[in-house]
Coordinates of C-alpha atoms in Angstrom, one line a residue:
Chain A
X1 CA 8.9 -23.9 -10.5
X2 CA 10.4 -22.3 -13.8
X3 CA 8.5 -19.1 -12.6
X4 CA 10.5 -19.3 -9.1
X5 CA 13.9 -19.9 -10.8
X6 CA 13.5 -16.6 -13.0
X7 CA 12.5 -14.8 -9.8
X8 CA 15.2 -16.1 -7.8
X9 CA 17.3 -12.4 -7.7
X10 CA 15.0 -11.0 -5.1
X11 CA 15.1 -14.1 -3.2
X12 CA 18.6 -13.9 -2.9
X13 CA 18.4 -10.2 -1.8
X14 CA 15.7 -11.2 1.0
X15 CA 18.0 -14.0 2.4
X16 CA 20.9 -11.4 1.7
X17 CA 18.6 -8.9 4.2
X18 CA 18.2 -12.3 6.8
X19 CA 21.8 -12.2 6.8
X20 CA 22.3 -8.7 7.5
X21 CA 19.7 -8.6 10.1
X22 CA 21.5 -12.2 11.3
X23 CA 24.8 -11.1 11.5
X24 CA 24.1 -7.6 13.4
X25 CA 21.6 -8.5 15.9
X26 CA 23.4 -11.5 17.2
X27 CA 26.7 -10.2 18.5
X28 CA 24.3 -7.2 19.7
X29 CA 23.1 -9.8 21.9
X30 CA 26.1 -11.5 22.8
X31 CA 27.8 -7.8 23.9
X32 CA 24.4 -7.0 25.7
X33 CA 24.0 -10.3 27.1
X34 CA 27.1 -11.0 28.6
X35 CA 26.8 -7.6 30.5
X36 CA 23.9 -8.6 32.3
X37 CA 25.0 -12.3 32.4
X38 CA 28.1 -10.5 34.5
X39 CA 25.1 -8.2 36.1
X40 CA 23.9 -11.6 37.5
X41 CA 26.6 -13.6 38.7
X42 CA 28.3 -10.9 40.2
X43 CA 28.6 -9.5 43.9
X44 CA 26.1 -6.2 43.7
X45 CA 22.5 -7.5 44.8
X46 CA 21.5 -4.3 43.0
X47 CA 22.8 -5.0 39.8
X48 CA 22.0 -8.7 40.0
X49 CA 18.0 -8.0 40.7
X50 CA 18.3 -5.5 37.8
X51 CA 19.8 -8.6 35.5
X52 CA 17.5 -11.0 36.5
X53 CA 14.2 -8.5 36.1
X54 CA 15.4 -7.8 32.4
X55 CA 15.8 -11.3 31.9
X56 CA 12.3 -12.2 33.5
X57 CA 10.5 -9.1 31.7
X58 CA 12.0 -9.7 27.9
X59 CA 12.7 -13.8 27.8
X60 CA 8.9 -14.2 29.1
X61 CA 7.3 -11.3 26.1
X62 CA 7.2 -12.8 22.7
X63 CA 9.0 -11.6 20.0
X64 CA 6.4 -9.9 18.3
X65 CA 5.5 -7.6 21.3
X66 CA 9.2 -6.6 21.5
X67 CA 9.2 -5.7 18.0
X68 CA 5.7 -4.2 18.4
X69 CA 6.8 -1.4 20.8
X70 CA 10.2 -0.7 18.9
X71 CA 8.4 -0.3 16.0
X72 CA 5.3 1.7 17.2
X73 CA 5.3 2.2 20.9
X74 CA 8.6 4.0 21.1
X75 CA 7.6 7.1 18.3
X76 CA 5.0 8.2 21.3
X77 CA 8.1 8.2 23.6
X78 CA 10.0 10.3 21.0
X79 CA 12.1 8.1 19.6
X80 CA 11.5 6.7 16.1
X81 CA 14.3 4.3 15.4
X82 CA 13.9 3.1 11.1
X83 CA 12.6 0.0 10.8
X84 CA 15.5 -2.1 9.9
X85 CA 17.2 -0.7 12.7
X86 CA 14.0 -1.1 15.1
X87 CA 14.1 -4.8 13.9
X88 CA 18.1 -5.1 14.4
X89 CA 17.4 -3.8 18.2
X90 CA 14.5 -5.5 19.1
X91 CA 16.1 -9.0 18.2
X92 CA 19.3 -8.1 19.9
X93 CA 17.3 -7.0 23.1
X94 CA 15.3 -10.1 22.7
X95 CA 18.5 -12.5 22.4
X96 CA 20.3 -10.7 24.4
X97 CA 17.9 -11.9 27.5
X98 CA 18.5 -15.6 26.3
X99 CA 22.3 -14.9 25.9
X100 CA 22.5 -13.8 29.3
X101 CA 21.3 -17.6 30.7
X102 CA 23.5 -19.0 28.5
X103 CA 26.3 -17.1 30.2
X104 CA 24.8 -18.0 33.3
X105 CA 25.3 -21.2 32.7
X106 CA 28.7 -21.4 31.1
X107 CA 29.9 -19.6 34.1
X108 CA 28.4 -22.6 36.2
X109 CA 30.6 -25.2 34.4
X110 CA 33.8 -23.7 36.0
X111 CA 34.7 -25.6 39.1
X112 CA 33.9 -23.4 42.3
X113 CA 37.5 -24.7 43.4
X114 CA 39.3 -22.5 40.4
X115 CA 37.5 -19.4 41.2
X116 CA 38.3 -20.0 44.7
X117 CA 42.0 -20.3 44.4
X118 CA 41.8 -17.5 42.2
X119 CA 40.8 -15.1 44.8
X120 CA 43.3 -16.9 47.0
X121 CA 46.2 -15.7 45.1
X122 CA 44.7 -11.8 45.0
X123 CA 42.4 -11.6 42.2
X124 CA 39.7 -8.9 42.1
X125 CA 36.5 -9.7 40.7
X126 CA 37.3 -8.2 37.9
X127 CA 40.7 -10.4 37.3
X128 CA 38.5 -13.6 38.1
X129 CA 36.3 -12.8 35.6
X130 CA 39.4 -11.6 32.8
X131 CA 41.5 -14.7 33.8
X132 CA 39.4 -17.5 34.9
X133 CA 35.7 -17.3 34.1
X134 CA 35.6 -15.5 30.5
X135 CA 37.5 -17.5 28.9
X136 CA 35.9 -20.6 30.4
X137 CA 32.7 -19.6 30.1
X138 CA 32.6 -19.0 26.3
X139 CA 34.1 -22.2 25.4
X140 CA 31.7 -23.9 27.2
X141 CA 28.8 -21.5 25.7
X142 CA 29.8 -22.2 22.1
X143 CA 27.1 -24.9 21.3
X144 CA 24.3 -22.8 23.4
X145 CA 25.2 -19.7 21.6
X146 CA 24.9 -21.1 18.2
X147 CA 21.4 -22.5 19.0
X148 CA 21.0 -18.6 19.9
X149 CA 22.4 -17.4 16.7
X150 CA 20.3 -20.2 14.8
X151 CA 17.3 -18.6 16.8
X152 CA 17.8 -15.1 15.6
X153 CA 18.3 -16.1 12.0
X154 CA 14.9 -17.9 12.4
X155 CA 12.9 -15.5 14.0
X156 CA 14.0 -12.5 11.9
X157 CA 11.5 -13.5 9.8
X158 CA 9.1 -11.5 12.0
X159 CA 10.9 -8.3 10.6
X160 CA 8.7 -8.8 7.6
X161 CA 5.8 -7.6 9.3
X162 CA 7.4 -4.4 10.2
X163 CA 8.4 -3.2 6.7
X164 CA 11.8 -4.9 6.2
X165 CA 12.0 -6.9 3.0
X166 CA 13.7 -10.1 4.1
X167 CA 13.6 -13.7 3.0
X168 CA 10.2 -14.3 4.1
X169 CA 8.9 -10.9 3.0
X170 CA 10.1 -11.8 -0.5
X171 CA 8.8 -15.1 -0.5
X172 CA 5.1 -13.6 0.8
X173 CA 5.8 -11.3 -2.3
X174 CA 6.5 -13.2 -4.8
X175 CA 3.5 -15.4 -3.4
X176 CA 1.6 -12.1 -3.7
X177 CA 1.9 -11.9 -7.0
X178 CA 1.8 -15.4 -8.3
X179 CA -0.2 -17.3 -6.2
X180 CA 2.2 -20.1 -5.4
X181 CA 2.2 -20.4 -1.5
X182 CA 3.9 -24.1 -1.7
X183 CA 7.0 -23.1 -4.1
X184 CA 7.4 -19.8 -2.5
X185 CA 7.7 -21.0 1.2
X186 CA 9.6 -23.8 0.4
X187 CA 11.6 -21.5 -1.5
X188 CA 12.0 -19.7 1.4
X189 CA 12.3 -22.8 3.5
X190 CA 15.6 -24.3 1.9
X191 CA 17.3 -20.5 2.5
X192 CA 16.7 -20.3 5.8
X193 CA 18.0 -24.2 6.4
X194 CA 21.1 -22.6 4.2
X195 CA 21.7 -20.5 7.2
X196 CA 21.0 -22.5 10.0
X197 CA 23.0 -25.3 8.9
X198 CA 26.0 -23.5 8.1
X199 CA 25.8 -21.8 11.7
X200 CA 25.4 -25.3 13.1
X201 CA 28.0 -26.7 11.4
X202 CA 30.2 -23.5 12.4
X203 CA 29.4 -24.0 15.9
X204 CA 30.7 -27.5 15.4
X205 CA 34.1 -26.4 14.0
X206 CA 34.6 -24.0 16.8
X207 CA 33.4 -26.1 19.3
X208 CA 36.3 -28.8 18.5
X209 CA 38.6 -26.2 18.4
X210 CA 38.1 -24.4 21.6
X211 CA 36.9 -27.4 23.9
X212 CA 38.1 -27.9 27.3
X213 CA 39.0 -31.4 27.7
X214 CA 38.1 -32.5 31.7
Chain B
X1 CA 14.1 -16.9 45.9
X2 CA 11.6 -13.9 47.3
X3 CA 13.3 -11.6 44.6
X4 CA 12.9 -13.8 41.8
X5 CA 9.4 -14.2 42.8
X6 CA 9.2 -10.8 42.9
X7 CA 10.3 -9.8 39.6
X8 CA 8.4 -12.2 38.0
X9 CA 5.6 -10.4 39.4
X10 CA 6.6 -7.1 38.4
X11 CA 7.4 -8.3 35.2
X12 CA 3.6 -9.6 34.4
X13 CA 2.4 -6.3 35.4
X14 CA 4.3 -4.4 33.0
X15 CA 4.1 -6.6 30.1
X16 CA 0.4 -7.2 30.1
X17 CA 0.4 -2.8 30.6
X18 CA 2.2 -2.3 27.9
X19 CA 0.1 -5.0 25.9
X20 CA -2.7 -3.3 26.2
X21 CA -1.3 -0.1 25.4
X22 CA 0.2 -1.9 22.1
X23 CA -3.6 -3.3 21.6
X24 CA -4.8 0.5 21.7
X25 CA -2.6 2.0 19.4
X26 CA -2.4 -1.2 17.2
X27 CA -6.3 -1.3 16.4
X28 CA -7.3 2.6 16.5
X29 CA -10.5 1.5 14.6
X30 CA -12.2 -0.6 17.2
X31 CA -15.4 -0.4 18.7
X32 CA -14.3 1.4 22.0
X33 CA -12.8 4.4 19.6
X34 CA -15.6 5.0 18.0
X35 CA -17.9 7.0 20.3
X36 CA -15.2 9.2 21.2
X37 CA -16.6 12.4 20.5
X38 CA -16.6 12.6 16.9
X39 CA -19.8 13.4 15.5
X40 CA -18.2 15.2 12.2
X41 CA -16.9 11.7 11.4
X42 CA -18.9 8.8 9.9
X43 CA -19.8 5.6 11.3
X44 CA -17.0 3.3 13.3
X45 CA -16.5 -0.3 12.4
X46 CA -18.8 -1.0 15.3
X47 CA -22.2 0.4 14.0
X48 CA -21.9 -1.7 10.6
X49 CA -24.7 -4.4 10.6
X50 CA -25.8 -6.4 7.1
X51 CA -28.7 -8.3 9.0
X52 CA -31.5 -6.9 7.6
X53 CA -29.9 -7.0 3.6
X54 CA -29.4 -10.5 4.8
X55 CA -32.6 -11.2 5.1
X56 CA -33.9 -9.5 2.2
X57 CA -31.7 -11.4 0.3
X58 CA -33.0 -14.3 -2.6
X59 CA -32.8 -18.1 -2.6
X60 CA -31.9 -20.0 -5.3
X61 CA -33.9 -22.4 -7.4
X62 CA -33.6 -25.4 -9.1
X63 CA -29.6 -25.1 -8.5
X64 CA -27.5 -27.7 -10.2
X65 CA -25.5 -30.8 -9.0
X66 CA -21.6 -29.7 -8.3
X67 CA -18.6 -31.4 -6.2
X68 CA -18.5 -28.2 -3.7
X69 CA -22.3 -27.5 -4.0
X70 CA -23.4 -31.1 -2.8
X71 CA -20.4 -30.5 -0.5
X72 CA -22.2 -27.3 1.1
X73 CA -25.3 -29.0 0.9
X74 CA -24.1 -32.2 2.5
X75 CA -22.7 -30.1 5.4
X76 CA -25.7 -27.6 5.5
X77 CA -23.4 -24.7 6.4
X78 CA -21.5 -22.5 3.9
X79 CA -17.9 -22.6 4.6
X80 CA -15.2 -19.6 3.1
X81 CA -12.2 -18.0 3.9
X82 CA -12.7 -14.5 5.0
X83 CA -11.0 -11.9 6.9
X84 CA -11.3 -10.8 10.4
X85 CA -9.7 -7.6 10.3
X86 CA -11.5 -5.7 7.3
X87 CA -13.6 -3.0 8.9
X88 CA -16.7 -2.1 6.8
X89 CA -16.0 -5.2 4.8
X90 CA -15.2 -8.2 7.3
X91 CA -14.5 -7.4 10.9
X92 CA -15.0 -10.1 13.6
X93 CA -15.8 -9.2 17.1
X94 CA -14.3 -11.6 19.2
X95 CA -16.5 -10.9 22.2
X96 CA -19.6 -11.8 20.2
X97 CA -18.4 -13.7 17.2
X98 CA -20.6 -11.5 14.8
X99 CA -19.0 -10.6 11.6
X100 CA -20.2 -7.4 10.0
X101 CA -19.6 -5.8 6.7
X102 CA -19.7 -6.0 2.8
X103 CA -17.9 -9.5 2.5
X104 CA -19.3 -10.7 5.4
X105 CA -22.8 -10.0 4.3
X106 CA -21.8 -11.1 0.5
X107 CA -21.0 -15.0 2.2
X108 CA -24.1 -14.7 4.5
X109 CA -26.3 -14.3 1.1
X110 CA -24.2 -16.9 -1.0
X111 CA -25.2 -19.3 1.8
X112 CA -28.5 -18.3 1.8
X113 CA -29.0 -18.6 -2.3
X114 CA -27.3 -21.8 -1.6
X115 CA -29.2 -23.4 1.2
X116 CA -31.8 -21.3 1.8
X117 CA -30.5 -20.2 5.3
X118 CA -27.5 -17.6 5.7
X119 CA -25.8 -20.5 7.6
X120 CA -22.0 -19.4 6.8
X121 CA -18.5 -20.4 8.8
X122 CA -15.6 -18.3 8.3
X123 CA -12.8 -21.0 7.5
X124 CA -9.1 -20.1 7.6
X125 CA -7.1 -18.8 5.0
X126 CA -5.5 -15.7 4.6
X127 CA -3.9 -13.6 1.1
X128 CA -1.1 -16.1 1.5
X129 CA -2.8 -19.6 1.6
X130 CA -6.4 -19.3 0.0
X131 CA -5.3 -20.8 -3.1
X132 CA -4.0 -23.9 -2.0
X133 CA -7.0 -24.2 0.2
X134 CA -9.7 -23.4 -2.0
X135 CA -8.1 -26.6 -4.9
X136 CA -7.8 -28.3 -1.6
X137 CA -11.5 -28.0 -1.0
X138 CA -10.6 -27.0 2.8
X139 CA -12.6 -23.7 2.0
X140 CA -15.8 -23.9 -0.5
X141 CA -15.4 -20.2 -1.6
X142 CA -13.0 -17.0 -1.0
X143 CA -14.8 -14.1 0.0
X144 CA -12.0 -11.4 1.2
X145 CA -11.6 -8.6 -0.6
X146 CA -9.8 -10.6 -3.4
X147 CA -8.7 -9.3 -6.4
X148 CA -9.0 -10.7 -9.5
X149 CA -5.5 -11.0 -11.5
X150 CA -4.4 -12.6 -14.3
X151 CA -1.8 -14.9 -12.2
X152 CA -4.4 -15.6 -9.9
X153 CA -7.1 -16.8 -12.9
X154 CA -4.4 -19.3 -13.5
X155 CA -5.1 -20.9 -10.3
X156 CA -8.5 -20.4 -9.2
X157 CA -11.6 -19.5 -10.5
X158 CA -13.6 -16.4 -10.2
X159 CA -17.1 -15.2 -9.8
X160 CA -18.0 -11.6 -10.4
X161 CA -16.5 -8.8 -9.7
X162 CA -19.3 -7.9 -7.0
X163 CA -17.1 -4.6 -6.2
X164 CA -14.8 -2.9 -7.5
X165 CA -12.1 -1.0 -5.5
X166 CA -10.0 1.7 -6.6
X167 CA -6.0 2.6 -5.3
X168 CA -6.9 5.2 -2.6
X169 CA -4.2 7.7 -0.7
X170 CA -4.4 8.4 2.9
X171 CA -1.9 11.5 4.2
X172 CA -1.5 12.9 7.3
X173 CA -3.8 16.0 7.7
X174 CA -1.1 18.4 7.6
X175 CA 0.5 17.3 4.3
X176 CA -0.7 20.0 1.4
X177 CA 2.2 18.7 -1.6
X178 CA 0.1 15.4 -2.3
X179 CA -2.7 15.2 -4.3
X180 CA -2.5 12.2 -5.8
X181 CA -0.9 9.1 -7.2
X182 CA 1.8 11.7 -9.8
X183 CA 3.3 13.1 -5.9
X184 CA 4.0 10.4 -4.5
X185 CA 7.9 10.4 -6.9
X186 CA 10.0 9.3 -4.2
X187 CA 8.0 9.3 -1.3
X188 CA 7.6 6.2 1.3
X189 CA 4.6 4.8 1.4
X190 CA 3.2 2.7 3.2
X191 CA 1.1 -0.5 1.9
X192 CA 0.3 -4.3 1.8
X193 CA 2.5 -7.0 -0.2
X194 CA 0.5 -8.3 -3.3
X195 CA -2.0 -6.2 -5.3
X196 CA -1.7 -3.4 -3.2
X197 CA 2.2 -2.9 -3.8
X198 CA 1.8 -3.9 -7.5
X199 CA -1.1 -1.7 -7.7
X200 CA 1.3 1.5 -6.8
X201 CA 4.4 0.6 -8.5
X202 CA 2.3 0.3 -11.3
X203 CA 0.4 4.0 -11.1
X204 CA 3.7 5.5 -10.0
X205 CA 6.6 3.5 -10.4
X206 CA 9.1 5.7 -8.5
X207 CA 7.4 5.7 -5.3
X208 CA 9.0 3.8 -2.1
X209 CA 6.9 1.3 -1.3
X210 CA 7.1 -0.1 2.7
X211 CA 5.2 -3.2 3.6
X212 CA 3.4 -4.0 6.7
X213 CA 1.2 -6.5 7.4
X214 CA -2.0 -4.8 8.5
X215 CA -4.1 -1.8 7.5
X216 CA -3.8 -0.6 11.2
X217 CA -0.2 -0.4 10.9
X218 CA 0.0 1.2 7.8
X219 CA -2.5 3.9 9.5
X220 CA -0.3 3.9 12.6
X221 CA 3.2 4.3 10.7
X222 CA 1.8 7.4 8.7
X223 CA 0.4 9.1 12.1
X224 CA 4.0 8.7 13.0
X225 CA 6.0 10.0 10.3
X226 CA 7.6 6.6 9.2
X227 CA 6.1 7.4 6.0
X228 CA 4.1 10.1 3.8
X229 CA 1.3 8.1 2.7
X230 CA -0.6 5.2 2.6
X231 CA -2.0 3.5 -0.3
X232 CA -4.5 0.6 -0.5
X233 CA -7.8 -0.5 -2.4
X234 CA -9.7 2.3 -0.7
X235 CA -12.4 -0.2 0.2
X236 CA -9.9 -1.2 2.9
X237 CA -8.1 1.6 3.5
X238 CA -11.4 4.2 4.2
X239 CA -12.9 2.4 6.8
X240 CA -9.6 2.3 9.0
X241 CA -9.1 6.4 8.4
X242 CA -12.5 7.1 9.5
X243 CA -12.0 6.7 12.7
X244 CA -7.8 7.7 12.8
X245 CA -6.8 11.3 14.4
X246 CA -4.4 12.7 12.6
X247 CA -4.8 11.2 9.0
X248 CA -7.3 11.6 6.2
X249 CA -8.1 10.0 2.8
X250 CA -7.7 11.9 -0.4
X251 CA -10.5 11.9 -3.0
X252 CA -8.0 11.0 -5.7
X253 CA -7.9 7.2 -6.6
X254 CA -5.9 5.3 -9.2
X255 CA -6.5 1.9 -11.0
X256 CA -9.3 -0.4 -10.3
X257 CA -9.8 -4.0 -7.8
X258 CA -12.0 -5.7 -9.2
X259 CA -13.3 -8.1 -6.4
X260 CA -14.2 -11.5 -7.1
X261 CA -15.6 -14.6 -4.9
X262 CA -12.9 -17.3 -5.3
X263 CA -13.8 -21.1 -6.0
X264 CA -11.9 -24.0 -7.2
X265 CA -10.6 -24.2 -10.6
X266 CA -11.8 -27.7 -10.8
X267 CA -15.2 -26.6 -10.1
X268 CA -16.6 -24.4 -13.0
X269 CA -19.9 -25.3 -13.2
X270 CA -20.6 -23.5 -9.1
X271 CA -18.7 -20.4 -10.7
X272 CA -21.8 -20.6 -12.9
X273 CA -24.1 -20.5 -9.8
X274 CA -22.0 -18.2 -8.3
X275 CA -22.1 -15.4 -11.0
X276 CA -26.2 -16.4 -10.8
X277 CA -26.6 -15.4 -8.0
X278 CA -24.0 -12.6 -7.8
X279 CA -26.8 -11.3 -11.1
X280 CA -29.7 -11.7 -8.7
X281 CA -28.6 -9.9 -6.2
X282 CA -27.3 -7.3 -8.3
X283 CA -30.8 -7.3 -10.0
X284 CA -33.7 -7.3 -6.8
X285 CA -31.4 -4.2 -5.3
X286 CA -29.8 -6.5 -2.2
X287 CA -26.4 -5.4 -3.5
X288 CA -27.1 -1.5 -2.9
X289 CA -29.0 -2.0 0.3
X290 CA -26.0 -4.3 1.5
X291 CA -23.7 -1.7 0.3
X292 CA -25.7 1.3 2.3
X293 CA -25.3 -0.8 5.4
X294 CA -21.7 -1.9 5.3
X295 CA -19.0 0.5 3.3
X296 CA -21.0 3.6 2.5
X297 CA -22.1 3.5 6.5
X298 CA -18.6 4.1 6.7
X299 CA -17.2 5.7 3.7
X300 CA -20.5 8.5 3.6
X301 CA -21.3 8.0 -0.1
X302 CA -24.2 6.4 -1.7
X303 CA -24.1 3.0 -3.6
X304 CA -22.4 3.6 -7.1
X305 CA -23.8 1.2 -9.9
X306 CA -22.4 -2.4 -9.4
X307 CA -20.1 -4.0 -11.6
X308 CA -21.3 -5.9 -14.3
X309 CA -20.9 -9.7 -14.1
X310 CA -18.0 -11.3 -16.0
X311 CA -16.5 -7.3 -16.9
X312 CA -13.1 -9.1 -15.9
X313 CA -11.9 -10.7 -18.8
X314 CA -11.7 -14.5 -17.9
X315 CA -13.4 -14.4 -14.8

């Protein structure tokens, strides 16, 4: 234990590196999935069976494959992304599918009625969607999007396989070195619960603020 | 309804595609790659067989009364934590379940000293839990390519070393500047968390060190450019060039591995029997014919002169 608090600086930079990885991918996935969750609930059957086959292909893959192919499948295709970045991507390609459903979703919530009389009175899709549905749907998404951004936190840890040093890469480290796989993981175990329950409890601040009382 | 089904369909075809094409790059050591046309190259994983230093191998007499001995005996089967990715040292194929190679052949013996068969399970535990899970006495012994360190003595005990490794270098076949450990000032390398990081920082402390979680992958990253070289105990490291286009091991090496057989601290008296045995095999010439069978099948060199018993200071 005394060993673990005198190594606690590069624990601190591997939760530090969860963060990062955190706080990029998820609104990556947010932005990509609310462009196919539009893709899918919107009037082109093209677009829509494009949305749905992303969804299908990426939600049903696990995690690990996605990374897999950033990491080494793309290089033969000619792209070589660095591996923070490939990590970044992959989880935001990952989420983005789950985002997407979540939109789906949220956009369901809104009373057919509203949309309705919002096409009565001239509204293109497009204004629907600006003036009635957005601003809806993500209020009713709060909750479902922070069990998404809780998810990306926790499966970042996969990263550490592909060469980025984050909270459980430090923790399998410092493990490494010292042979101390209970104190390391729990180590790493009350960091990541750092996270996740400040996202929660985020999600529950917003979520007061922005509901829609019906 | 039709389309959804229809996606879903589509989507299964191209995932499990692109799985296997991820399973083909990701283990570029397997059996299937080794025929391949490469008769300059030495052995692939595949052809490694430790059967008949197996059966050559000694049984142990009048053998002493310990927790995890009367365990094995009680059970009748040897049970250690092992890898079952190591080619030339401890590579599982999952069609068959035969495990071939140094390690494998080292646990098969140890069961056979023990019991008199080579009646041996491989157990869980990977570099990340075997210590708990030796003191746990969930696993009898470690037998994985397992260094013996100072912080780990603390913890567990060890018999031997029965091997000793050395930091090797792998490059891709085009690179000229590196020769060894002194070029690798600022370069990314690729390598394993643990002793294998420690291990370079140490020889060359200004080298960028980038983990992955496999020997494959380290392979694969350097046959891509993500990094300039790859270091590891060359034990590991040699069997998993052998059979890699594009990359090829240096002769340089730096530092030493000692390999030891892990047991549990509370448990002195089987590190006893362990080291026993580890003598007798050294002694009636198993350990060379093992070794001719399993790494140097691979690695092309004869046996070197094995470590003597108890060279690592506490173990």
């Amino acid at each position: 234990m005394k060993l673990l608090l005198t190594h606690l600086a590069p624990l601190a930079g591997g939760l530090l590196k969860t963060l990062e990885l955190t706080a990029l991918a998820f609104p990556l996935a947010v932005v990509l999935g609310t462009l196919l969750g539009v893709c899918r609930v919107g009037p082109l059957p093209p677009l829509r069976a494009a949305g749905a086959l992303y969804v299908h292909l990426v939600r049903n893959s696990p995690l690990f494959l996605v990374l897999f192919m950033m990491v080494f499948a793309l290089p033969y295709a000619g792209v070589r992304v660095p591996l923070f970045w490939s990590s970044v991507i992959g989880l935001a390609l990952y989420f983005g599918s789950y985002v997407c459903e979540t939109f789906r979703s949220g956009v369901h919530s809104i009373p057919v009625g509203e949309i309705e009389a919002a096409q009565a009175i001239g509204l293109g899709f497009r204004g629907v969607l600006r003036t009635v549905v957005l601003p809806q749907a993500f209020r009713a998404m709060v909750q479902p999007l922070g069990n998404v951004c809780i998810n990306v936190a926790l499966a970042s840890a996969l990263a550490t396989a592909f060469g980025v040093l984050d909270l459980t890469g430090q923790a399998r480290a410092f493990n490494a070195q010292y042979a101390q796989p209970i104190a390391s993981f729990v180590a790493a175990g009350i960091g990541y619960l750092l996270v996740t329950l400040t996202v929660g409890a985020a999600t529950g601040l917003i979520e007061r603020k922005v509901r829609i009382l019906r | 309804m039709r389309v959804t089904r229809l996606a879903v369909a589509v989507s299964c075809l191209v995932m499990t595609g692109s799985a296997l094409a991820g399973c083909g790059s990701s283990h570029p050591t397997g059996p299937a790659a080794g025929g391949s046309g490469k008769a300059a190259r030495p052995a692939s994983g595949g052809d490694v067989d430790q059967a008949a230093a197996v059966a050559a191998g000694p049984v142990g007499r009048n053998l002493p009364h310990t927790p995890t001995l009367d365990r094995i005996r009680g059970r009748g089967v040897l049970l250690y934590a092992g890898a079952r990715d190591g080619v030339g040292f401890s590579q599982l194929d999952p069609t068959t379940g035969k495990i071939s190679g140094f390690d494998a052949g080292m646990a098969q013996l140890l069961a056979k000293y023990l019991l008199g068969k080579p009646s041996v399970k491989l157990g869980p535990g990977n570099n990340e839990t075997r210590e708990a899970l030796l003191n746990n006495d969930t696993v009898d012994v470690a037998i994985e390519t397992y260094t013996i360190t100072p912080e780990r003595l603390k913890i567990v005990n060890f018999a031997g070393p029965y091997y000793m490794a050395a930091g090797g270098i792998a490059v891709a076949e085009s690179e000229t500047a590196i020769h060894g450990v002194g070029d690798l000032s600022g370069k990314k390398v690729a390598t394993e968390s643990g002793t294998a990081q420690q291990a370079l920082l140490k020889a060359q402390p200004k080298a960028e060190p980038v983990l992955f979680d496999t020997v494959p992958e380290c392979v694969t990253a350097l046959a891509q450019g993500r990094v300039q070289a790859v270091t590891l105990n060359n034990a590991s490291l040699t069997g998993n060039v052998v059979n890699h286009p594009g990359v090829k091991m240096l002769d340089a090496t730096f530092g030493s591995n000692p390999f030891g057989i892990g047991i549990a601290k509370k448990d002195p008296a089987f590190t006893t029997v362990v080291n026993q045995f580890l003598k007798a095999v050294e002694a009636d010439g198993t350990w060379k014919r093992l070794y001719d069978e399993t790494v140097g099948k691979l690695g092309g060199k004869p046996a070197p002169t094995p470590p003597a018993i108890g060279a690592v200071p506490g173990a």
